[in-house]
Short mmCIF file of C-alpha atoms in Angstrom, two decimals:
data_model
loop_
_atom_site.label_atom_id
_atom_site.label_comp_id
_atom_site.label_asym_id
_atom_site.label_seq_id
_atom_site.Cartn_x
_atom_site.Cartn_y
_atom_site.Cartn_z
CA UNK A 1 94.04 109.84 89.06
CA UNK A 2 91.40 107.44 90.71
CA UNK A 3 90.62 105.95 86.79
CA UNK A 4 93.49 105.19 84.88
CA UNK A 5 93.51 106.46 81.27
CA UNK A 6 92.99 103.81 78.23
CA UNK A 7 96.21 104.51 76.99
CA UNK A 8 97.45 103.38 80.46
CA UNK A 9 95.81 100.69 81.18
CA UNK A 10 97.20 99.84 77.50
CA UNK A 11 100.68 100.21 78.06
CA UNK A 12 100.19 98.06 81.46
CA UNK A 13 98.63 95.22 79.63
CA UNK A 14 101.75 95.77 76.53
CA UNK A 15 104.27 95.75 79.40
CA UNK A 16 102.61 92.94 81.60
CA UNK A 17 102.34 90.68 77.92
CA UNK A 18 106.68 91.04 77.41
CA UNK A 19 106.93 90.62 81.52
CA UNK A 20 105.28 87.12 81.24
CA UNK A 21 107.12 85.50 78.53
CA UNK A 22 110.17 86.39 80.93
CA UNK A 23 108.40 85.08 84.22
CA UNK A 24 110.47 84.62 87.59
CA UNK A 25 112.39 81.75 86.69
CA UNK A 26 114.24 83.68 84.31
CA UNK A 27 114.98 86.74 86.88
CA UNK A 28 116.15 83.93 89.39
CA UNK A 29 118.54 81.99 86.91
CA UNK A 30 119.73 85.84 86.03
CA UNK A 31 120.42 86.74 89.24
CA UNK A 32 122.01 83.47 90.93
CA UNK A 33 124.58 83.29 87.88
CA UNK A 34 125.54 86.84 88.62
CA UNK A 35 124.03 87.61 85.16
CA UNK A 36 121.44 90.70 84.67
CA UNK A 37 118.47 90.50 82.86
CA UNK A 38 120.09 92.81 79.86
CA UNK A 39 117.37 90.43 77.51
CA UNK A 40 114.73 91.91 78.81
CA UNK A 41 115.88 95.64 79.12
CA UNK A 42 116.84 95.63 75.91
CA UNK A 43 113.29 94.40 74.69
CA UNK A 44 111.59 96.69 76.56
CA UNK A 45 113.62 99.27 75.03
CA UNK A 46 113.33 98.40 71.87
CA UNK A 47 109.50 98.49 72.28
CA UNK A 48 109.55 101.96 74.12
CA UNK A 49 108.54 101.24 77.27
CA UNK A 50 111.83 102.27 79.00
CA UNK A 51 111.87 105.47 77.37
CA UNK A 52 107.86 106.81 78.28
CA UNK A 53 108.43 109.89 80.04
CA UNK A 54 111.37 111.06 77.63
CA UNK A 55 110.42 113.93 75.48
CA UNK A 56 108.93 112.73 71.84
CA UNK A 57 111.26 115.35 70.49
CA UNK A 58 114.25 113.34 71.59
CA UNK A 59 112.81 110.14 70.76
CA UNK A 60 110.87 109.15 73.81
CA UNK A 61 106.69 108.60 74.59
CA UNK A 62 106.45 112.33 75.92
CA UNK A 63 104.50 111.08 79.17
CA UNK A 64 104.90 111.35 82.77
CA UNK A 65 106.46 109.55 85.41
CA UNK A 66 103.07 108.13 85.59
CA UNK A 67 103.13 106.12 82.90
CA UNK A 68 107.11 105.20 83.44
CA UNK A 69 105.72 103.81 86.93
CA UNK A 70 103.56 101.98 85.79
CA UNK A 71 106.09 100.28 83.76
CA UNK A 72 107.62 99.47 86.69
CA UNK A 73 104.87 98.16 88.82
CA UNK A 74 103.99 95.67 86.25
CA UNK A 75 107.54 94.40 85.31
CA UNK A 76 107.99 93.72 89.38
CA UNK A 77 104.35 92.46 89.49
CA UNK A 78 105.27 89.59 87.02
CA UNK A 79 108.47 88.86 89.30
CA UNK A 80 110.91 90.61 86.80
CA UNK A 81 111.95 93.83 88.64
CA UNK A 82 114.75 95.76 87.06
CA UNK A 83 116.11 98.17 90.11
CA UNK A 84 117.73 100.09 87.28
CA UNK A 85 114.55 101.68 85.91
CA UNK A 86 114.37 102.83 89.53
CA UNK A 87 117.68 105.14 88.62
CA UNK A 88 118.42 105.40 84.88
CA UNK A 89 114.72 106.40 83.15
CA UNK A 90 113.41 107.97 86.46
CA UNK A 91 116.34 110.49 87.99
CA UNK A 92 118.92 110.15 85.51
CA UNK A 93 116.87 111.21 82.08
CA UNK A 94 114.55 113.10 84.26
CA UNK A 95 117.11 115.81 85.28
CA UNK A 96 118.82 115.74 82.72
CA UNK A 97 115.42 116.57 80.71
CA UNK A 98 114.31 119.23 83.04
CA UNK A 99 118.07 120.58 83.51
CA UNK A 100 120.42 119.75 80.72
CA UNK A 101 121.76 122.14 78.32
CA UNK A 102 120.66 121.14 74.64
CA UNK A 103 124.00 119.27 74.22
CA UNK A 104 123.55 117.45 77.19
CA UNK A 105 119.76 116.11 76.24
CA UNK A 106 120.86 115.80 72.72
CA UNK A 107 124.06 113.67 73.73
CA UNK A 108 121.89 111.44 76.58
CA UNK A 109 117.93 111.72 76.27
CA UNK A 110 117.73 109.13 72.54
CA UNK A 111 119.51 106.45 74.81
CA UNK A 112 117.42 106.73 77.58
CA UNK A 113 114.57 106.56 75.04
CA UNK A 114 115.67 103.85 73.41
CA UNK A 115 117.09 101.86 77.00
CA UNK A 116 120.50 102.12 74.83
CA UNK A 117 121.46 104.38 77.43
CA UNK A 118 122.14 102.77 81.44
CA UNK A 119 123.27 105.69 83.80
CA UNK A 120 123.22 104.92 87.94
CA UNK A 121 123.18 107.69 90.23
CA UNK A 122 125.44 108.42 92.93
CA UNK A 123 124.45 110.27 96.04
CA UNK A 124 125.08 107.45 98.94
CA UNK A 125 127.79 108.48 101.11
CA UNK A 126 129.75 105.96 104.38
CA UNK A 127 128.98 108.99 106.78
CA UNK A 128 126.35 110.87 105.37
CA UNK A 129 123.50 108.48 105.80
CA UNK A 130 120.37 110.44 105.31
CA UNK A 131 122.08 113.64 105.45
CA UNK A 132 122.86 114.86 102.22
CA UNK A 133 123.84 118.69 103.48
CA UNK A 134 127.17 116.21 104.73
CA UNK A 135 128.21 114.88 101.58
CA UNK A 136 132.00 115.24 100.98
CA UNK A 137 132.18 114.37 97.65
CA UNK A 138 133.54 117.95 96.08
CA UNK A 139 134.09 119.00 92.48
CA UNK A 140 136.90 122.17 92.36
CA UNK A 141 137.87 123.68 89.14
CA UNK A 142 140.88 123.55 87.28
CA UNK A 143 140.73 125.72 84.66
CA UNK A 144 138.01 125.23 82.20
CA UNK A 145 137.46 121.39 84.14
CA UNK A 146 136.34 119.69 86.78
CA UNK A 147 137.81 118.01 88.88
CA UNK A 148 135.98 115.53 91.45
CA UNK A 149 137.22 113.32 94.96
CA UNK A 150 135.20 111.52 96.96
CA UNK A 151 133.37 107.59 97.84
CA UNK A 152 129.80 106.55 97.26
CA UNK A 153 128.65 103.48 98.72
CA UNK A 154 125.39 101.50 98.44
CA UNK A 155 125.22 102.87 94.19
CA UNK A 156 122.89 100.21 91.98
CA UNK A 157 123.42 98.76 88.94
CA UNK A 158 127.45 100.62 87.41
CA UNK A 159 128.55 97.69 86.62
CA UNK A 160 126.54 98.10 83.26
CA UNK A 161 126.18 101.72 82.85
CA UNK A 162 127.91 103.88 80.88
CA UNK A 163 128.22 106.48 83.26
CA UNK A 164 126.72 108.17 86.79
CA UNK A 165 125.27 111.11 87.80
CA UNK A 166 127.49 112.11 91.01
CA UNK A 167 126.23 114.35 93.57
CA UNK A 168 128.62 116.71 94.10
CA UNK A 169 129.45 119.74 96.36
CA UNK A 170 131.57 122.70 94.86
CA UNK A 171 132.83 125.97 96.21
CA UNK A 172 130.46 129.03 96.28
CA UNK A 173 133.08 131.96 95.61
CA UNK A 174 131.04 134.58 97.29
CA UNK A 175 130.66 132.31 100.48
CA UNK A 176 132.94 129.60 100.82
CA UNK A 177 129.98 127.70 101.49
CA UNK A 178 129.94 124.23 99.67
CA UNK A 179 126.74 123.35 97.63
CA UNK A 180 125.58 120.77 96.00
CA UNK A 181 125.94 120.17 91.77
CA UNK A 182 125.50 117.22 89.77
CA UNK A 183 128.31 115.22 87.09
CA UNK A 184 127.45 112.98 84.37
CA UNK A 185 130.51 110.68 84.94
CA UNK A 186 131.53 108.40 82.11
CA UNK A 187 132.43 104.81 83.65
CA UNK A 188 135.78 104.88 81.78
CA UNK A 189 136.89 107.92 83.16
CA UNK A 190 140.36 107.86 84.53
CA UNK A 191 140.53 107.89 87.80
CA UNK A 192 136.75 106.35 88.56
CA UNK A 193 136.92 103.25 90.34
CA UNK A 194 134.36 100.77 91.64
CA UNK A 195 133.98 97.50 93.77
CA UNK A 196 130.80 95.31 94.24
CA UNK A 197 129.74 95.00 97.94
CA UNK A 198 128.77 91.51 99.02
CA UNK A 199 124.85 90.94 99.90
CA UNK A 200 123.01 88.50 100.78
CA UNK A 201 119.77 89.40 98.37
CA UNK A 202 119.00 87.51 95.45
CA UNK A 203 119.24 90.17 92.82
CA UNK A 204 120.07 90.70 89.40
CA UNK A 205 121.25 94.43 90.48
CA UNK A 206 124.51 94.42 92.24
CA UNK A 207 125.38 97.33 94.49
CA UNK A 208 128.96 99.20 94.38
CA UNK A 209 131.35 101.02 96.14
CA UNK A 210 132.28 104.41 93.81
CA UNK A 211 136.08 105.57 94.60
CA UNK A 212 136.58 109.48 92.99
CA UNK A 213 140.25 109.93 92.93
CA UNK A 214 141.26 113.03 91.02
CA UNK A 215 138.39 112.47 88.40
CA UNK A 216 139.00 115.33 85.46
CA UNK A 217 135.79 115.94 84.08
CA UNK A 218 134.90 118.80 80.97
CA UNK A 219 133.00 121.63 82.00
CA UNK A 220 130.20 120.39 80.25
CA UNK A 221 129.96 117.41 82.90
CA UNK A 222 128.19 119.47 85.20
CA UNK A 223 124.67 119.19 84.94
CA UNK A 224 122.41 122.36 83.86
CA UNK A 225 123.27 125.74 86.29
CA UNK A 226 125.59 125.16 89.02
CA UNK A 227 123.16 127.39 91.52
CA UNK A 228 120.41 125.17 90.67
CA UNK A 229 121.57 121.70 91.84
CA UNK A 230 118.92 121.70 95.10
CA UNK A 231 116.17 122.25 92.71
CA UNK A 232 117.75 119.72 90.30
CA UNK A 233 118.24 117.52 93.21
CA UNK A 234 115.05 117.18 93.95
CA UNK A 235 113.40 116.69 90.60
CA UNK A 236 115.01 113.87 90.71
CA UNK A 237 114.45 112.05 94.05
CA UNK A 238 110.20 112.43 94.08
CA UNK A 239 110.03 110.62 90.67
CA UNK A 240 113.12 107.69 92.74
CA UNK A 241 110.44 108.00 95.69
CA UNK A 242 107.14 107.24 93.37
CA UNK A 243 109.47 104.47 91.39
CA UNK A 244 110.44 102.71 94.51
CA UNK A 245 106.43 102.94 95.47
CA UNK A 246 106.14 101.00 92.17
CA UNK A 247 108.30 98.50 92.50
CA UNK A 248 107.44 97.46 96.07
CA UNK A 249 103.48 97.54 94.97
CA UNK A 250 104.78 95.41 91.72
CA UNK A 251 106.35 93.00 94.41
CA UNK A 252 103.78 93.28 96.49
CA UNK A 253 101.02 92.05 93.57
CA UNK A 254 103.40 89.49 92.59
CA UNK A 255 103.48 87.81 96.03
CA UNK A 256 99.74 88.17 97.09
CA UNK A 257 98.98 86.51 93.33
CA UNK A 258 100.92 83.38 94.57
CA UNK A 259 99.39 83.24 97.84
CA UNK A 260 96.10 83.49 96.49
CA UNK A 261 96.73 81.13 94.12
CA UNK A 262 98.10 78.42 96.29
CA UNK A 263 95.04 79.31 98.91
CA UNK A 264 92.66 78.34 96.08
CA UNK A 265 94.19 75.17 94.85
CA UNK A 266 95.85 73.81 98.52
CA UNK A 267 93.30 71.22 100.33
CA UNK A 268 93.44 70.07 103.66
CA UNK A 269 91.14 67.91 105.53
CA UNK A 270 89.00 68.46 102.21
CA UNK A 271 88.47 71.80 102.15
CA UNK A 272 91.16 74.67 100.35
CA UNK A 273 92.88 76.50 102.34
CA UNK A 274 91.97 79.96 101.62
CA UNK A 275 88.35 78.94 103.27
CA UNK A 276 89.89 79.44 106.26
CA UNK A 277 89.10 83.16 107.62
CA UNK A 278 93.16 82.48 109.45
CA UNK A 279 94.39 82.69 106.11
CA UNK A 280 91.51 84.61 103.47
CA UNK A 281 91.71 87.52 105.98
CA UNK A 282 95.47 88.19 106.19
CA UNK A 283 95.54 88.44 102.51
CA UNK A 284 91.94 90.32 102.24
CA UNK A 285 94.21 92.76 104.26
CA UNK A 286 97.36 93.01 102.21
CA UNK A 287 94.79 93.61 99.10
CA UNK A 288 93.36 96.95 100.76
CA UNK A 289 96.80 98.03 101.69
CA UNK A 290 98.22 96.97 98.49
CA UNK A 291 95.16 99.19 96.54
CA UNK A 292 95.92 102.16 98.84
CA UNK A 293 99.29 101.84 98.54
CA UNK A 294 98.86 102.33 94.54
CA UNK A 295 96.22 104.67 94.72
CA UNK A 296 98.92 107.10 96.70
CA UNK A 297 101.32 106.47 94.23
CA UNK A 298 98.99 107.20 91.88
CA UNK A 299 98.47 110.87 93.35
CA UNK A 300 101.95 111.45 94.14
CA UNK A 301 102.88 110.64 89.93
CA UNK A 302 100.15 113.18 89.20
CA UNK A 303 100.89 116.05 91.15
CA UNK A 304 104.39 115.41 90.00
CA UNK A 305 103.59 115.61 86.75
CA UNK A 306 101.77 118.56 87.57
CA UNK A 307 104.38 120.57 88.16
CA UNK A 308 104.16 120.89 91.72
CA UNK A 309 107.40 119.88 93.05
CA UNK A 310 106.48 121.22 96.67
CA UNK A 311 103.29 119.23 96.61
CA UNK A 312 105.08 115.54 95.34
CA UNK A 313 107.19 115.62 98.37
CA UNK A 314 104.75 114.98 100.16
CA UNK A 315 103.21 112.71 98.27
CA UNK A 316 105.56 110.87 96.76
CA UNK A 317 107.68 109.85 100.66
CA UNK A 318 103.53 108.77 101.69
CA UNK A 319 103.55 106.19 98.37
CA UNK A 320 107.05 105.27 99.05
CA UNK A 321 106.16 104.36 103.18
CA UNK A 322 103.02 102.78 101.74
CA UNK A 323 104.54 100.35 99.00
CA UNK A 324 107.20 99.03 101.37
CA UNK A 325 105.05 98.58 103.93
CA UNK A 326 102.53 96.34 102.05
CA UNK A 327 105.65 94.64 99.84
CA UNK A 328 106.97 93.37 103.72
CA UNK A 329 103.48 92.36 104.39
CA UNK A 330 102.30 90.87 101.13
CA UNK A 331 105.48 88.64 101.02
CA UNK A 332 105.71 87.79 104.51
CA UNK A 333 101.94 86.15 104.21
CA UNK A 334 102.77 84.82 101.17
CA UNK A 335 105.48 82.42 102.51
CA UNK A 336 103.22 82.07 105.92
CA UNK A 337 100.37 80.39 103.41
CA UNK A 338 102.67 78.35 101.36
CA UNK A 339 104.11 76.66 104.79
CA UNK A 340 107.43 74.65 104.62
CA UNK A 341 106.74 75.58 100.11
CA UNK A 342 107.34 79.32 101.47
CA UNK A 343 111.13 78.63 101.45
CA UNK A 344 111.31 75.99 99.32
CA UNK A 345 112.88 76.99 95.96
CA UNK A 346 110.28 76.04 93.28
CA UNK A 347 107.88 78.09 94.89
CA UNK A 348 110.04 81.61 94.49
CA UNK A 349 109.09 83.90 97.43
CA UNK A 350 112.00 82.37 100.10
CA UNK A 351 113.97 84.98 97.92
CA UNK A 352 112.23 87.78 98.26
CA UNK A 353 112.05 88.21 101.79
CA UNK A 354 115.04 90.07 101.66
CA UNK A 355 114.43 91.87 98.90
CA UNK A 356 111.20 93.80 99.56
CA UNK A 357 113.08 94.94 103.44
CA UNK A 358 115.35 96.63 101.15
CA UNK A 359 111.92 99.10 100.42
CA UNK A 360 112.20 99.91 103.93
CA UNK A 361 115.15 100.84 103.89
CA UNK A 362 116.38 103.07 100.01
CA UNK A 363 116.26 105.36 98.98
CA UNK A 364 114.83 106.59 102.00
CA UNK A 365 114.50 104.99 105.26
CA UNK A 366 110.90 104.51 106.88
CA UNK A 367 112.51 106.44 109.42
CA UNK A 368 112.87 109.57 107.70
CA UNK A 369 109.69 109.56 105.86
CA UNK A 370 108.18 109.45 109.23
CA UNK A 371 110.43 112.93 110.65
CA UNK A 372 109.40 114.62 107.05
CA UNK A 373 105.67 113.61 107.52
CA UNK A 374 105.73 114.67 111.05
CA UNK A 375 107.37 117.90 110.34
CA UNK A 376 106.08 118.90 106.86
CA UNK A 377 102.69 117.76 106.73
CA UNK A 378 102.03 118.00 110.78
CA UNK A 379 103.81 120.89 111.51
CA UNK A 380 105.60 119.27 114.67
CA UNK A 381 108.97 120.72 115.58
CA UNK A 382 112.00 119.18 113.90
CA UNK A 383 113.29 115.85 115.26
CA UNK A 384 116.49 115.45 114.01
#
């Protein structure tokens, strides 16, 4: 995990090569028209790279959410981030891959390999927060279907995708307990409803309000066994974790490139900038963050792939912390060397300042990393 493989380091220079003749002016004119950057998805579909860690028997690369990360990282590290690789590729085909029934990977998994396929995931609720043991979105049956009620908020990206995987709670007969399950919900299903909520980020990925009134879904919605919807859960929310490590490390390369850059090539009183130990250390800093940061996320993709779910928890919340961190930091220097050309609009950090606080915040706030790292990995009594 410290040395990246050849075939790697490959697909990182492939990726970084289609990233470039994109570049940040084109994610900026996407994403102030209200456009999304469907060009470049669909390229990098065509050309596999969405589709990595799907099965080869369904038409994907067969690798690991190692190699699907790094997919990421160096899509957001040439200042075209796509938030929905985040959700479709990562928890979407993920859990449907480890979970589905045959009919479900044979209906879903070629899309995803081919980036055909856009699903967002739902699990967001107004008063749940963090909580997801409060989620009131419930599935009952009715007869041989399903039948789901309930309001997401905060869900990326269903404004293109064909359909969402809800998180769900039904009714355990033997109990009357609620647990959770998960529904592939087509976007055109009556009933399904959604609304963009204003923000003020720069982004080419809207977010949504999801409204669930009286959705009838087949019995074949719900996803793989309806007692195994914790473990299902989860498989998908380490590889969102080590995907949102990704992306902020991406970010966080893209922004320390242009700082360094500018350092290098800005003179005053004859001398560059960057000679200046004010501004060379700051950004000697963000580097060794920005490397550790990537080498956790790095560890957390492999024991993932692994197989040790138990094991990537931990790992995977450390990489997320880690990457949003350094994304804050590496941008916030970044505008701090450029001066009054932080903000300034040729220059294209002013709108990422929001965007990286975002890390800090989804899928998991700082917050909670810190109570899971504290309890989990500390053994301190819970907090919360």
């Amino acid at each position: 995990m410290f040395t990246e493989s050849p075939e790697r380091r490959a697909l990182r220079e492939a990726v970084a090569e289609l990233a470039a003749k994109y570049g940040h002016e084109y994610y900026l004119a996407k994403a102030r028209s209200g456009e999304h950057t469907s060009e470049l998805w669909d390229e990098a579909g065509r050309l596999g790279y969405l589709g990595v860690s799907v099965p080869e028997e369904y038409g994907g690369g067969g690798a690991g959410i190692g190699e699907l990360a790094a997919v990421c990282e160096e899509f957001c590290a040439a200042g075209t981030p796509m938030l929905l690789m985040v959700v479709s590729p990562a928890i979407c085909a993920t859990v449907i891959a480890r979970f589905g029934t045959e009919e479900q990977k044979a209906r879903w998994l070629p899309g995803f390999a081919t980036g055909a396929v856009r699903m967002s995931f739902a699990i967001t609720e107004p008063d749940a927060g963090s909580n997801a043991h409060r989620i009131t979105t419930t599935a009952r049956r009715d007869g041989d279907d399903w039948v789901l009620n309930g309001r997401k908020v905060f869900i990326s990206g269903v404004d293109e995708a064909d359909a969402v995987l809800v998180v769900g709670r039904t009714e355990d007969a033997r109990t009357g307990r609620l647990k959770p399950a998960l529904f592939v919900v087509p976007t055109a299903t009556p009933g399904f409803e959604y609304r963009a909520i204003p923000m003020d980020l720069v982004s080419a990925d809207k977010q949504f309000e999801l409204l669930l009134d009286d959705v009838r879904l087949p019995a074949d919605a719900l996803v793989g066994e309806e007692d195994a919807a914790i473990a299902q859960l989860f498989a998908g929310l380490n590889p969102e974790r080590i995907m949102g490590a990704s992306f902020s490390t991406g970010i966080a390369r893209y922004a320390l490139g242009k700082a360094v850059g500018y350092a290098r090539q800005r003179s005053v009183f004859g001398v560059p900038i960057g000679s200046h130990q004010g501004l060379a250390h700051p950004l000697a800093e963000v580097k060794i963050e920005l490397e550790l940061a990537r080498l956790m996320t790095q560890k957390a993709a492999a024991v993932y792939d692994s197989g040790d779910d138990a094991a990537a928890g931990e790992a995977a919340n450390m990489a997320k912390y880690a990457g949003a961190e350094v994304a804050v930091r590496a941008v916030d220097q970044a505008v701090q060397v450029h001066g009054g050309n932080g903000l300034a609009s040729e220059y294209g950090l002013g709108t990422m300042l929001a965007a990286v606080r975002v890390g800090r915040i989804a899928p998991v706030s700082r917050e909670m990393i810190l109570n899971f790292v504290a309890q989990h990995s500390l053994g301190l009594p819970k907090s919360y």
